[in-house]
Coordinates of N, CA and C in Angstrom, one line a residue:
M1 N 61.1 65.7 29.6 CA 60.0 64.9 29.6 C 58.7 65.7 29.8
G2 N 57.8 65.4 29.0 CA 56.5 66.2 29.0 C 55.5 65.3 29.8
T3 N 54.3 65.9 30.0 CA 53.3 65.2 30.7 C 52.2 64.8 29.8
N4 N 52.2 65.2 28.5 CA 51.1 64.8 27.6 C 51.3 63.3 27.2
S5 N 50.3 62.8 26.6 CA 50.2 61.3 26.3 C 51.2 60.9 25.3
Q6 N 51.5 61.8 24.3 CA 52.5 61.5 23.3 C 53.9 61.2 23.8
S7 N 54.3 62.0 24.7 CA 55.6 61.9 25.3 C 55.8 60.6 26.1
S8 N 54.6 60.2 26.8 CA 54.7 59.0 27.6 C 54.5 57.7 26.8
G9 N 54.2 57.8 25.6 CA 54.0 56.6 24.7 C 52.6 56.0 24.7
I10 N 51.7 56.6 25.4 CA 50.3 56.1 25.5 C 49.4 57.0 24.7
L11 N 48.7 56.4 23.8 CA 47.8 57.1 22.9 C 46.4 57.1 23.5
K12 N 45.7 58.2 23.6 CA 44.4 58.2 24.3 C 43.2 58.5 23.3
S13 N 43.4 59.1 22.2 CA 42.4 59.4 21.3 C 42.9 59.5 19.9
D14 N 42.0 59.7 18.9 CA 42.4 60.0 17.5 C 43.2 61.2 17.4
E15 N 43.0 62.2 18.2 CA 43.7 63.4 18.1 C 45.2 63.2 18.4
D16 N 45.4 62.2 19.3 CA 46.8 62.0 19.8 C 47.5 61.1 18.8
V17 N 46.8 60.5 17.8 CA 47.5 59.6 16.9 C 48.2 60.4 15.8
P18 N 49.5 60.2 15.7 CA 50.2 60.9 14.6 C 49.8 60.4 13.2
A19 N 50.0 61.2 12.2 CA 49.6 60.8 10.9 C 50.2 59.5 10.4
A20 N 51.4 59.2 10.9 CA 52.1 57.9 10.5 C 51.4 56.7 11.1
A21 N 50.6 56.8 12.2 CA 49.9 55.7 12.8 C 48.6 55.4 12.1
Q22 N 48.1 56.3 11.3 CA 46.9 56.1 10.5 C 47.2 55.2 9.3
L23 N 46.3 54.3 9.0 CA 46.5 53.4 7.9 C 45.7 53.8 6.7
K24 N 46.3 53.5 5.6 CA 45.6 53.8 4.3 C 44.8 52.5 3.9
D25 N 43.5 52.6 3.8 CA 42.7 51.5 3.3 C 42.7 51.5 1.8
D26 N 43.3 50.4 1.2 CA 43.4 50.4 -0.3 C 42.0 50.2 -0.9
T27 N 41.1 49.5 -0.3 CA 39.9 49.2 -1.0 C 38.9 50.4 -1.0
A28 N 38.9 51.1 0.0 CA 38.0 52.3 0.0 C 38.7 53.6 -0.3
G29 N 40.0 53.6 -0.2 CA 40.8 54.8 -0.5 C 40.7 55.8 0.6
S30 N 40.3 55.5 1.8 CA 40.2 56.4 2.8 C 41.2 56.1 4.0
I31 N 41.4 57.1 4.8 CA 42.3 56.9 6.0 C 41.5 56.2 7.1
V32 N 42.0 55.1 7.7 CA 41.4 54.3 8.7 C 42.2 54.6 10.0
S33 N 41.5 55.0 11.0 CA 42.2 55.4 12.3 C 42.3 54.1 13.2
V34 N 43.1 54.3 14.2 CA 43.2 53.2 15.2 C 41.9 53.0 15.9
R35 N 41.2 54.1 16.1 CA 39.9 54.0 16.8 C 38.9 53.1 16.0
G36 N 38.9 53.4 14.7 CA 38.0 52.6 13.8 C 38.3 51.1 13.8
L37 N 39.6 50.8 13.8 CA 40.0 49.4 13.8 C 39.7 48.8 15.1
K38 N 39.8 49.5 16.2 CA 39.5 49.0 17.5 C 38.0 48.8 17.6
E39 N 37.2 49.7 17.1 CA 35.7 49.5 17.2 C 35.3 48.3 16.4
N40 N 35.9 48.2 15.2 CA 35.5 47.0 14.3 C 35.9 45.7 15.0
W41 N 37.1 45.7 15.6 CA 37.5 44.5 16.3 C 36.6 44.2 17.5
Q42 N 36.2 45.2 18.3 CA 35.3 45.0 19.4 C 33.9 44.5 19.0
K43 N 33.5 45.0 17.8 CA 32.2 44.6 17.3 C 32.2 43.1 16.9
W44 N 33.3 42.8 16.2 CA 33.4 41.4 15.8 C 33.5 40.5 17.0
S45 N 34.3 40.9 18.0 CA 34.5 40.1 19.2 C 33.1 39.9 20.0
H46 N 32.3 40.9 20.0 CA 31.1 40.9 20.7 C 30.1 39.9 20.0
E47 N 30.1 40.0 18.6 CA 29.2 39.1 17.8 C 29.7 37.7 17.9
H48 N 31.0 37.5 18.0 CA 31.5 36.1 18.1 C 31.2 35.5 19.5
Q49 N 31.2 36.3 20.5 CA 30.9 35.8 21.9 C 29.4 35.5 21.9
E50 N 28.5 36.3 21.3 CA 27.1 36.0 21.3 C 26.9 34.7 20.5
Y51 N 27.6 34.5 19.4 CA 27.4 33.2 18.7 C 27.9 32.0 19.5
Q52 N 29.0 32.2 20.2 CA 29.5 31.1 21.0 C 28.6 30.7 22.1
R53 N 27.8 31.6 22.6 CA 26.8 31.3 23.7 C 25.8 30.3 23.2
T54 N 25.4 30.3 21.9 CA 24.4 29.4 21.4 C 25.0 28.2 20.6
N55 N 26.3 28.2 20.5 CA 27.0 27.1 19.8 C 27.0 25.8 20.7
P56 N 26.4 24.8 20.2 CA 26.3 23.6 21.0 C 27.6 22.8 21.2
F57 N 28.6 23.1 20.3 CA 29.9 22.5 20.3 C 30.9 23.2 21.2
N58 N 30.6 24.3 21.8 CA 31.5 25.1 22.6 C 31.5 24.6 24.0
N59 N 32.6 24.1 24.5 CA 32.7 23.5 25.8 C 32.9 24.5 26.9
S60 N 33.3 25.8 26.6 CA 33.6 26.7 27.6 C 32.4 27.4 28.3
T61 N 31.3 27.5 27.5 CA 30.1 28.1 28.1 C 29.0 27.2 28.0
R62 N 28.0 27.4 28.8 CA 26.7 26.7 28.8 C 25.8 27.3 27.8
P63 N 25.1 26.6 27.0 CA 24.2 27.2 26.0 C 23.0 27.9 26.7
S64 N 22.7 29.1 26.2 CA 21.6 29.8 26.9 C 20.2 29.3 26.3
V65 N 20.3 28.4 25.3 CA 19.1 27.8 24.6 C 18.7 26.7 25.5
V66 N 17.4 26.6 25.7 CA 16.8 25.5 26.5 C 16.8 24.2 25.6
V67 N 17.5 23.2 26.0 CA 17.7 22.0 25.2 C 16.6 21.0 25.7
P68 N 15.8 20.4 24.8 CA 14.8 19.5 25.3 C 15.5 18.2 25.8
Q69 N 14.9 17.6 26.9 CA 15.4 16.4 27.5 C 14.7 15.2 26.9
R70 N 15.3 14.1 27.0 CA 14.7 12.8 26.5 C 13.3 12.6 27.1
G71 N 12.3 12.3 26.3 CA 10.9 12.1 26.7 C 10.0 13.3 26.4
Q72 N 10.6 14.5 26.1 CA 9.8 15.6 25.8 C 9.4 15.6 24.3
D73 N 8.4 16.3 24.0 CA 7.9 16.3 22.6 C 8.9 16.8 21.6
D74 N 9.7 17.8 21.9 CA 10.7 18.4 21.0 C 12.0 17.7 20.9
Y75 N 12.2 16.6 21.7 CA 13.5 15.9 21.8 C 13.8 15.3 20.4
G76 N 15.0 15.5 20.0 CA 15.4 15.0 18.7 C 14.9 15.8 17.5
R77 N 14.4 16.9 17.7 CA 13.9 17.7 16.6 C 14.6 19.1 16.6
P78 N 14.8 19.7 15.4 CA 15.5 21.0 15.4 C 14.6 22.1 16.1
L79 N 15.2 23.2 16.5 CA 14.5 24.3 17.1 C 13.5 24.9 16.1
Q80 N 12.3 25.2 16.6 CA 11.3 25.8 15.7 C 11.9 27.1 15.1
G81 N 11.7 27.3 13.8 CA 12.1 28.5 13.1 C 13.6 28.5 12.7
S82 N 14.3 27.4 13.0 CA 15.8 27.4 12.7 C 15.9 27.0 11.2
M83 N 17.1 27.2 10.6 CA 17.3 26.8 9.2 C 17.2 25.3 9.0
T84 N 17.6 24.6 10.1 CA 17.5 23.1 10.0 C 16.0 22.7 9.9
D85 N 15.2 23.3 10.7 CA 13.8 23.1 10.7 C 13.2 23.4 9.3
Q86 N 13.6 24.5 8.7 CA 13.1 24.9 7.4 C 13.6 23.9 6.3
R87 N 14.8 23.5 6.4 CA 15.3 22.5 5.4 C 14.6 21.2 5.5
G88 N 14.2 20.8 6.8 CA 13.4 19.5 7.0 C 12.1 19.6 6.4
K89 N 11.4 20.8 6.6 CA 10.1 21.0 6.0 C 10.2 21.0 4.5
D90 N 11.2 21.7 3.9 CA 11.3 21.7 2.4 C 11.6 20.3 1.9
A91 N 12.4 19.5 2.6 CA 12.6 18.1 2.1 C 11.4 17.3 2.2
H92 N 10.6 17.4 3.3 CA 9.3 16.7 3.4 C 8.4 17.1 2.3
T93 N 8.3 18.3 1.9 CA 7.4 18.8 0.8 C 7.9 18.2 -0.5
H94 N 9.2 18.1 -0.7 CA 9.7 17.6 -2.0 C 9.4 16.1 -2.1
I95 N 9.7 15.4 -1.0 CA 9.4 13.9 -1.0 C 7.9 13.6 -1.2
S96 N 7.1 14.4 -0.6 CA 5.6 14.2 -0.8 C 5.2 14.4 -2.2
R97 N 5.8 15.4 -2.9 CA 5.5 15.6 -4.3 C 6.0 14.4 -5.1
E98 N 7.1 13.9 -4.8 CA 7.6 12.7 -5.6 C 6.7 11.5 -5.3
V99 N 6.2 11.3 -4.1 CA 5.3 10.2 -3.8 C 4.0 10.4 -4.6
Q100 N 3.5 11.6 -4.7 CA 2.2 11.8 -5.4 C 2.5 11.6 -6.9
E101 N 3.7 12.0 -7.4 CA 4.0 11.8 -8.8 C 4.1 10.3 -9.1
L102 N 4.7 9.5 -8.2 CA 4.8 8.1 -8.4 C 3.4 7.4 -8.5
C103 N 2.5 7.9 -7.6 CA 1.1 7.3 -7.6 C 0.4 7.7 -8.9
E104 N 0.7 8.9 -9.5 CA 0.1 9.2 -10.8 C 0.6 8.3 -11.9
V105 N 1.9 8.0 -11.8 CA 2.5 7.2 -12.9 C 1.9 5.8 -12.8
I106 N 1.7 5.3 -11.6 CA 1.1 3.9 -11.4 C -0.3 4.0 -12.0
R107 N -1.1 5.0 -11.7 CA -2.4 5.1 -12.3 C -2.4 5.1 -13.8
D108 N -1.4 5.8 -14.4 CA -1.3 6.0 -15.8 C -0.9 4.6 -16.5
I109 N 0.1 4.0 -16.0 CA 0.6 2.8 -16.7 C 0.1 1.5 -16.1
G110 N -0.6 1.6 -14.9 CA -1.1 0.3 -14.3 C -2.4 -0.2 -14.9
E111 N -2.7 -1.4 -14.5 CA -3.9 -2.0 -15.0 C -4.8 -2.4 -13.8
P112 N -6.1 -2.4 -14.0 CA -6.9 -2.8 -12.9 C -6.5 -4.2 -12.3
R113 N -6.4 -4.3 -11.0 CA -5.9 -5.5 -10.4 C -6.8 -6.7 -10.5
D114 N -8.0 -6.5 -10.2 CA -9.0 -7.6 -10.3 C -10.3 -7.0 -10.8
K115 N -11.2 -7.8 -11.0 CA -12.5 -7.3 -11.5 C -13.4 -6.9 -10.4
D116 N -12.9 -6.7 -9.2 CA -13.7 -6.4 -8.0 C -14.1 -4.9 -8.1
V117 N -14.8 -4.5 -7.1 CA -15.5 -3.2 -7.1 C -14.5 -2.0 -6.8
D118 N -13.4 -2.3 -6.0 CA -12.6 -1.2 -5.6 C -11.7 -0.6 -6.7
G119 N -11.5 -1.3 -7.7 CA -10.8 -0.8 -8.9 C -9.3 -0.4 -8.6
K120 N -8.6 -1.1 -7.8 CA -7.2 -0.8 -7.5 C -6.3 -1.1 -8.7
M121 N -5.4 -0.2 -8.9 CA -4.5 -0.3 -10.0 C -3.2 -1.0 -9.6
A122 N -2.6 -1.8 -10.5 CA -1.4 -2.6 -10.2 C -0.5 -2.6 -11.3
V123 N 0.8 -2.6 -11.0 CA 1.8 -2.7 -12.1 C 3.0 -3.5 -11.6
E124 N 3.7 -4.1 -12.5 CA 4.9 -4.9 -12.1 C 6.0 -3.9 -11.9
F125 N 6.9 -4.3 -11.0 CA 8.0 -3.4 -10.6 C 8.9 -3.2 -11.8
G126 N 9.2 -4.2 -12.7 CA 10.1 -4.0 -13.8 C 9.5 -2.9 -14.8
K127 N 8.2 -3.0 -15.1 CA 7.6 -2.0 -15.9 C 7.6 -0.6 -15.3
L128 N 7.3 -0.5 -14.0 CA 7.4 0.8 -13.3 C 8.8 1.3 -13.3
F129 N 9.8 0.5 -13.0 CA 11.1 0.9 -13.0 C 11.6 1.5 -14.3
E130 N 11.3 0.8 -15.4 CA 11.7 1.3 -16.7 C 11.0 2.6 -17.1
H131 N 9.8 2.8 -16.7 CA 9.1 4.0 -17.0 C 9.5 5.2 -16.0
Y132 N 9.6 4.9 -14.8 CA 9.8 5.9 -13.8 C 11.3 6.4 -13.7
V133 N 12.3 5.5 -14.1 CA 13.7 5.9 -14.0 C 14.0 7.1 -14.8
S134 N 13.2 7.3 -15.9 CA 13.5 8.5 -16.7 C 13.0 9.8 -15.9
I135 N 12.1 9.6 -14.9 CA 11.7 10.8 -14.1 C 12.6 11.0 -12.9
S136 N 12.9 9.9 -12.2 CA 13.7 10.0 -11.0 C 14.5 8.7 -10.8
N137 N 15.7 8.7 -10.4 CA 16.5 7.5 -10.1 C 16.3 7.0 -8.7
K138 N 15.4 7.5 -8.0 CA 15.1 7.1 -6.6 C 13.8 6.3 -6.5
V139 N 13.5 5.6 -7.5 CA 12.2 4.9 -7.6 C 12.0 3.9 -6.4
V140 N 13.0 3.2 -6.0 CA 12.8 2.3 -4.9 C 12.6 3.0 -3.6
G141 N 13.4 4.1 -3.3 CA 13.2 4.9 -2.1 C 11.8 5.5 -2.0
V142 N 11.3 6.0 -3.2 CA 10.0 6.6 -3.2 C 8.9 5.6 -3.0
L143 N 9.1 4.4 -3.5 CA 8.2 3.3 -3.3 C 8.1 2.9 -1.8
L144 N 9.3 2.8 -1.2 CA 9.3 2.5 0.3 C 8.6 3.6 1.1
R145 N 8.8 4.9 0.7 CA 8.1 6.0 1.4 C 6.6 5.9 1.2
A146 N 6.2 5.6 -0.1 CA 4.8 5.5 -0.4 C 4.1 4.3 0.4
R147 N 4.9 3.2 0.5 CA 4.3 2.1 1.3 C 4.2 2.5 2.8
K148 N 5.1 3.2 3.3 CA 5.1 3.7 4.7 C 3.8 4.6 4.9
Q149 N 3.5 5.3 3.9 CA 2.3 6.2 4.0 C 1.0 5.4 3.6
R150 N 1.1 4.1 3.4 CA 0.0 3.3 3.0 C -0.7 3.7 1.7
L151 N 0.1 4.1 0.7 CA -0.4 4.5 -0.6 C -0.3 3.4 -1.6
V152 N 0.8 2.5 -1.4 CA 1.0 1.4 -2.2 C 1.3 0.2 -1.4
D153 N 1.3 -1.0 -2.0 CA 1.6 -2.2 -1.3 C 2.3 -3.2 -2.2
F154 N 3.3 -3.9 -1.7 CA 4.0 -4.9 -2.5 C 4.7 -5.9 -1.5
E155 N 5.1 -7.1 -2.1 CA 5.7 -8.1 -1.3 C 7.1 -7.8 -1.0
G156 N 7.6 -8.2 0.1 CA 9.1 -8.1 0.4 C 9.4 -6.7 1.1
E157 N 10.6 -6.7 1.6 CA 11.1 -5.5 2.2 C 11.7 -4.5 1.2
M158 N 12.5 -5.0 0.3 CA 13.2 -4.2 -0.7 C 13.0 -4.8 -2.1
L159 N 13.0 -3.9 -3.1 CA 12.8 -4.4 -4.5 C 14.2 -4.2 -5.2
W160 N 14.6 -5.2 -5.9 CA 15.8 -5.1 -6.7 C 15.5 -5.2 -8.2
Q161 N 16.2 -4.4 -8.9 CA 16.0 -4.4 -10.4 C 16.5 -5.7 -10.9
G162 N 15.8 -6.3 -11.8 CA 16.1 -7.6 -12.4 C 15.5 -8.8 -11.6
K163 N 15.9 -8.8 -10.3 CA 15.4 -9.9 -9.5 C 13.9 -9.8 -9.2
D164 N 13.4 -8.6 -8.9 CA 12.1 -8.4 -8.5 C 11.2 -7.8 -9.6
D165 N 11.6 -8.0 -10.8 CA 10.8 -7.3 -11.9 C 9.4 -7.7 -12.0
H166 N 9.1 -8.9 -11.5 CA 7.7 -9.4 -11.6 C 6.9 -9.2 -10.3
V167 N 7.4 -8.5 -9.3 CA 6.7 -8.2 -8.1 C 5.6 -7.2 -8.5
V168 N 4.4 -7.5 -8.0 CA 3.2 -6.6 -8.3 C 3.1 -5.5 -7.3
I169 N 3.1 -4.2 -7.7 CA 2.9 -3.1 -6.8 C 1.4 -2.6 -7.0
T170 N 0.7 -2.6 -5.9 CA -0.7 -2.2 -5.9 C -0.9 -0.8 -5.4
L171 N -1.6 0.0 -6.1 CA -1.9 1.3 -5.6 C -3.2 1.2 -4.8
L172 N -3.0 1.6 -3.5 CA -4.2 1.4 -2.5 C -5.1 2.6 -2.6
Q173 N -4.7 3.7 -3.0 CA -5.7 4.9 -3.0 C -5.7 5.6 -4.3

């Protein structure tokens, strides 16, 4: 029996690794040592542990991120700078563009509401639906959003094709 690490069955470094213990990496065509595999595994493990610290669904650790409590300004909103925050901003921009486009269509195909001074444009829902459906199939949703922003006004909570074709939609601005 010898006293070196090979005879005791414990490998301490790459120099102690026999050629048979080194693996051939088919993709790169190079020899991969046990040390390289160990380092890659430790790197992945460390990255995974860091990720789990911020994962809100992980029950084993407490998140290091400060979570807003009910009543604070940021409660119910994504973290500033997160991808969720960016997607929300992009969606808001997209919907705003659709609302503006709807208002332009109402200006183009609408008729003056009354002979009064303000010159508000109005159009029936059926006519707007037929014209706007070729632009977007979300005409009712965009109308509801425009009414929430006080850009248009119409009677009722929801508009239905066929049933509400004669409801007048007024452009307020």
